[in-house]
mmCIF file of C-alpha atoms in Angstrom:
data_model
loop_
_atom_site.group_PDB
_atom_site.id
_atom_site.type_symbol
_atom_site.label_atom_id
_atom_site.label_comp_id
_atom_site.label_asym_id
_atom_site.label_seq_id
_atom_site.Cartn_x
_atom_site.Cartn_y
_atom_site.Cartn_z
ATOM 1 C CA UNK A 1435 -20.917 -5.513 23.999
ATOM 2 C CA UNK A 1436 -23.511 -3.602 22.010
ATOM 3 C CA UNK A 1437 -26.998 -4.892 21.304
ATOM 4 C CA UNK A 1438 -26.160 -4.993 17.597
ATOM 5 C CA UNK A 1439 -23.099 -7.149 18.297
ATOM 6 C CA UNK A 1440 -25.190 -9.511 20.445
ATOM 7 C CA UNK A 1441 -27.792 -9.818 17.691
ATOM 8 C CA UNK A 1442 -25.011 -10.537 15.209
ATOM 9 C CA UNK A 1443 -23.634 -13.274 17.477
ATOM 10 C CA UNK A 1444 -27.096 -14.865 17.807
ATOM 11 C CA UNK A 1445 -27.448 -14.866 14.009
ATOM 12 C CA UNK A 1446 -23.942 -16.301 13.601
ATOM 13 C CA UNK A 1447 -24.750 -19.097 16.068
ATOM 14 C CA UNK A 1448 -27.885 -19.867 14.076
ATOM 15 C CA UNK A 1449 -25.786 -19.861 10.889
ATOM 16 C CA UNK A 1450 -23.349 -22.343 12.465
ATOM 17 C CA UNK A 1451 -26.198 -24.611 13.499
ATOM 18 C CA UNK A 1452 -27.914 -24.779 10.108
ATOM 19 C CA UNK A 1453 -24.657 -25.158 8.188
ATOM 20 C CA UNK A 1454 -24.226 -28.905 8.741
ATOM 21 C CA UNK A 1455 -27.893 -29.802 8.090
ATOM 22 C CA UNK A 1456 -27.647 -27.823 4.828
ATOM 23 C CA UNK A 1457 -24.413 -29.616 3.931
ATOM 24 C CA UNK A 1458 -26.030 -32.963 4.757
ATOM 25 C CA UNK A 1459 -28.526 -32.402 1.952
ATOM 26 C CA UNK A 1460 -25.742 -32.892 -0.562
ATOM 27 C CA UNK A 1461 -24.863 -36.386 -1.658
ATOM 28 C CA UNK A 1462 -22.615 -38.104 0.902
ATOM 29 C CA UNK A 1463 -22.376 -34.915 3.022
ATOM 30 C CA UNK A 1464 -22.953 -36.451 6.448
ATOM 31 C CA UNK A 1465 -21.395 -39.829 5.696
ATOM 32 C CA UNK A 1466 -18.217 -38.254 4.325
ATOM 33 C CA UNK A 1467 -17.939 -35.841 7.268
ATOM 34 C CA UNK A 1468 -18.466 -38.629 9.813
ATOM 35 C CA UNK A 1469 -15.874 -40.830 8.087
ATOM 36 C CA UNK A 1470 -13.428 -37.918 8.082
ATOM 37 C CA UNK A 1471 -13.958 -37.188 11.775
ATOM 38 C CA UNK A 1472 -13.484 -40.855 12.677
ATOM 39 C CA UNK A 1473 -10.289 -41.006 10.613
ATOM 40 C CA UNK A 1474 -8.988 -38.004 12.568
ATOM 41 C CA UNK A 1475 -9.939 -39.697 15.860
ATOM 42 C CA UNK A 1476 -12.498 -36.999 16.710
ATOM 43 C CA UNK A 1477 -15.807 -38.055 18.224
ATOM 44 C CA UNK A 1478 -18.608 -37.138 15.824
ATOM 45 C CA UNK A 1479 -20.648 -35.131 18.351
ATOM 46 C CA UNK A 1480 -17.555 -33.260 19.509
ATOM 47 C CA UNK A 1481 -16.393 -32.593 15.960
ATOM 48 C CA UNK A 1482 -19.790 -31.285 14.916
ATOM 49 C CA UNK A 1483 -19.978 -28.985 17.963
ATOM 50 C CA UNK A 1484 -16.565 -27.649 17.004
ATOM 51 C CA UNK A 1485 -17.572 -27.156 13.368
ATOM 52 C CA UNK A 1486 -20.733 -25.290 14.428
ATOM 53 C CA UNK A 1487 -18.945 -22.910 16.769
ATOM 54 C CA UNK A 1488 -16.042 -22.502 14.331
ATOM 55 C CA UNK A 1489 -18.546 -21.492 11.635
ATOM 56 C CA UNK A 1490 -20.256 -19.022 13.994
ATOM 57 C CA UNK A 1491 -16.946 -17.437 14.977
ATOM 58 C CA UNK A 1492 -15.698 -17.239 11.391
ATOM 59 C CA UNK A 1493 -18.975 -15.661 10.257
ATOM 60 C CA UNK A 1494 -18.815 -13.101 13.053
ATOM 61 C CA UNK A 1495 -15.207 -12.143 12.322
ATOM 62 C CA UNK A 1496 -15.905 -11.935 8.586
ATOM 63 C CA UNK A 1497 -18.978 -9.733 9.166
ATOM 64 C CA UNK A 1498 -17.022 -7.399 11.456
ATOM 65 C CA UNK A 1499 -14.118 -7.206 8.994
ATOM 66 C CA UNK A 1500 -16.443 -6.441 6.081
ATOM 67 C CA UNK A 1501 -18.270 -3.799 8.092
ATOM 68 C CA UNK A 1502 -14.942 -2.336 9.317
ATOM 69 C CA UNK A 1503 -16.948 -0.570 12.004
ATOM 70 C CA UNK A 1504 -20.245 -1.640 13.519
ATOM 71 C CA UNK A 1505 -21.165 -5.192 12.646
ATOM 72 C CA UNK A 1506 -24.774 -5.954 11.921
ATOM 73 C CA UNK A 1507 -27.061 -8.811 11.042
ATOM 74 C CA UNK A 1508 -27.520 -7.183 7.611
ATOM 75 C CA UNK A 1509 -23.758 -7.486 7.024
ATOM 76 C CA UNK A 1510 -23.941 -11.213 7.781
ATOM 77 C CA UNK A 1511 -26.828 -11.699 5.358
ATOM 78 C CA UNK A 1512 -24.870 -10.124 2.498
ATOM 79 C CA UNK A 1513 -21.610 -11.899 3.347
ATOM 80 C CA UNK A 1514 -20.457 -14.431 0.725
ATOM 81 C CA UNK A 1515 -19.911 -17.949 2.080
ATOM 82 C CA UNK A 1516 -16.455 -17.808 0.502
ATOM 83 C CA UNK A 1517 -15.535 -14.885 2.810
ATOM 84 C CA UNK A 1518 -16.451 -16.999 5.852
ATOM 85 C CA UNK A 1519 -14.403 -19.865 4.384
ATOM 86 C CA UNK A 1520 -11.406 -17.536 4.016
ATOM 87 C CA UNK A 1521 -11.650 -16.473 7.659
ATOM 88 C CA UNK A 1522 -12.026 -20.097 8.813
ATOM 89 C CA UNK A 1523 -8.624 -20.971 7.391
ATOM 90 C CA UNK A 1524 -6.957 -17.564 7.530
ATOM 91 C CA UNK A 1525 -7.258 -16.853 11.251
ATOM 92 C CA UNK A 1526 -5.884 -18.602 14.304
ATOM 93 C CA UNK A 1527 -8.392 -19.896 16.853
ATOM 94 C CA UNK A 1528 -7.427 -17.241 19.395
ATOM 95 C CA UNK A 1529 -8.132 -14.547 16.785
ATOM 96 C CA UNK A 1530 -11.618 -15.954 16.313
ATOM 97 C CA UNK A 1531 -12.253 -16.143 20.053
ATOM 98 C CA UNK A 1532 -11.565 -12.414 20.593
ATOM 99 C CA UNK A 1533 -15.085 -11.355 19.663
ATOM 100 C CA UNK A 1534 -16.986 -13.952 21.664
ATOM 101 C CA UNK A 1535 -19.754 -12.353 23.730
ATOM 102 C CA UNK A 1536 -19.755 -12.554 27.518
ATOM 103 C CA UNK A 1537 -23.128 -14.303 27.534
ATOM 104 C CA UNK A 1538 -23.447 -17.305 25.203
ATOM 105 C CA UNK A 1539 -26.756 -17.839 23.405
ATOM 106 C CA UNK A 1540 -27.531 -21.052 25.294
ATOM 107 C CA UNK A 1541 -25.928 -24.114 26.896
ATOM 108 C CA UNK A 1542 -25.099 -25.645 23.492
ATOM 109 C CA UNK A 1543 -23.292 -22.457 22.457
ATOM 110 C CA UNK A 1544 -21.464 -22.336 25.785
ATOM 111 C CA UNK A 1545 -20.406 -25.980 25.479
ATOM 112 C CA UNK A 1546 -19.143 -25.529 21.916
ATOM 113 C CA UNK A 1547 -17.138 -22.423 22.868
ATOM 114 C CA UNK A 1548 -15.653 -24.173 25.903
ATOM 115 C CA UNK A 1549 -14.633 -27.121 23.734
ATOM 116 C CA UNK A 1550 -13.014 -24.839 21.148
ATOM 117 C CA UNK A 1551 -11.114 -22.994 23.895
ATOM 118 C CA UNK A 1552 -9.956 -26.305 25.355
ATOM 119 C CA UNK A 1553 -8.666 -27.432 21.953
ATOM 120 C CA UNK A 1554 -7.074 -24.036 21.233
ATOM 121 C CA UNK A 1555 -5.200 -23.813 24.504
ATOM 122 C CA UNK A 1556 -4.220 -27.496 24.797
ATOM 123 C CA UNK A 1557 -1.868 -27.403 21.809
ATOM 124 C CA UNK A 1558 -0.273 -30.531 20.364
ATOM 125 C CA UNK A 1559 -2.698 -32.926 18.711
ATOM 126 C CA UNK A 1560 -5.610 -30.579 19.502
ATOM 127 C CA UNK A 1561 -4.058 -27.766 17.477
ATOM 128 C CA UNK A 1562 -3.691 -30.205 14.597
ATOM 129 C CA UNK A 1563 -7.344 -31.222 15.006
ATOM 130 C CA UNK A 1564 -8.443 -27.574 14.859
ATOM 131 C CA UNK A 1565 -6.356 -27.065 11.732
ATOM 132 C CA UNK A 1566 -8.064 -30.072 10.150
ATOM 133 C CA UNK A 1567 -11.494 -28.863 11.237
ATOM 134 C CA UNK A 1568 -10.826 -25.421 9.753
ATOM 135 C CA UNK A 1569 -10.058 -27.098 6.421
ATOM 136 C CA UNK A 1570 -13.197 -29.233 6.710
ATOM 137 C CA UNK A 1571 -15.281 -26.144 7.452
ATOM 138 C CA UNK A 1572 -13.761 -24.368 4.449
ATOM 139 C CA UNK A 1573 -14.616 -27.341 2.241
ATOM 140 C CA UNK A 1574 -18.218 -27.414 3.503
ATOM 141 C CA UNK A 1575 -18.648 -23.671 2.962
ATOM 142 C CA UNK A 1576 -17.183 -23.716 -0.536
ATOM 143 C CA UNK A 1577 -19.289 -26.753 -1.498
ATOM 144 C CA UNK A 1578 -22.400 -24.891 -0.362
ATOM 145 C CA UNK A 1579 -21.262 -21.668 -2.043
ATOM 146 C CA UNK A 1580 -21.081 -23.348 -5.431
ATOM 147 C CA UNK A 1581 -23.933 -25.822 -4.943
ATOM 148 C CA UNK A 1582 -26.343 -23.945 -7.190
ATOM 149 C CA UNK A 1583 -23.727 -22.660 -9.641
ATOM 150 C CA UNK A 1584 -23.904 -19.314 -7.871
ATOM 151 C CA UNK A 1585 -20.386 -18.612 -6.637
ATOM 152 C CA UNK A 1586 -21.530 -15.505 -4.757
ATOM 153 C CA UNK A 1587 -23.973 -17.415 -2.529
ATOM 154 C CA UNK A 1588 -24.256 -15.562 0.776
ATOM 155 C CA UNK A 1589 -24.853 -16.438 4.406
ATOM 156 C CA UNK A 1590 -28.309 -14.899 4.018
ATOM 157 C CA UNK A 1591 -29.072 -17.205 1.076
ATOM 158 C CA UNK A 1592 -28.147 -20.212 3.196
ATOM 159 C CA UNK A 1593 -30.218 -19.018 6.168
ATOM 160 C CA UNK A 1594 -33.246 -18.311 3.938
ATOM 161 C CA UNK A 1595 -32.978 -21.758 2.330
ATOM 162 C CA UNK A 1596 -32.752 -23.422 5.746
ATOM 163 C CA UNK A 1597 -35.868 -21.517 6.899
ATOM 164 C CA UNK A 1598 -37.769 -22.401 3.714
ATOM 165 C CA UNK A 1599 -36.850 -26.054 4.188
ATOM 166 C CA UNK A 1600 -37.825 -25.804 7.861
ATOM 167 C CA UNK A 1601 -34.381 -26.994 9.008
ATOM 168 C CA UNK A 1602 -33.999 -26.625 12.747
ATOM 169 C CA UNK A 1603 -30.703 -27.677 14.269
#
């Protein structure tokens, strides 16, 4: 894996981690998500780990697809949130897992990836849970994309706003 691809993955992991805190700033964001996860019989911590890693994987795949060659952190910054939302619901879990680096960013990243793999390869109810989580992720991304009446809001916009607001996952 190239250095550029590793840097992209690190940025995508960061994107996944600030996504939920940014969504929680909207009215009923966290409460609605927690109610939804409980209704689906998914533990909140587990569901949020899965949403984080799902967002990171979708952002990485979207950045690579947009670049159609070498992916870069700059590609992620200019990527519309809606493009990440499209990948989240348009790709199977195993398609998202193809580009995962050999060395996770940290233990939290490793745990989230392991959990996603477990769900992806277990089938049955877990496949249904991943389908539901992909729809939830899409909803979160599209809500954030249109939050400021700017439909072309990008991943970079979200990351800059999180940094300005000093949001640390």
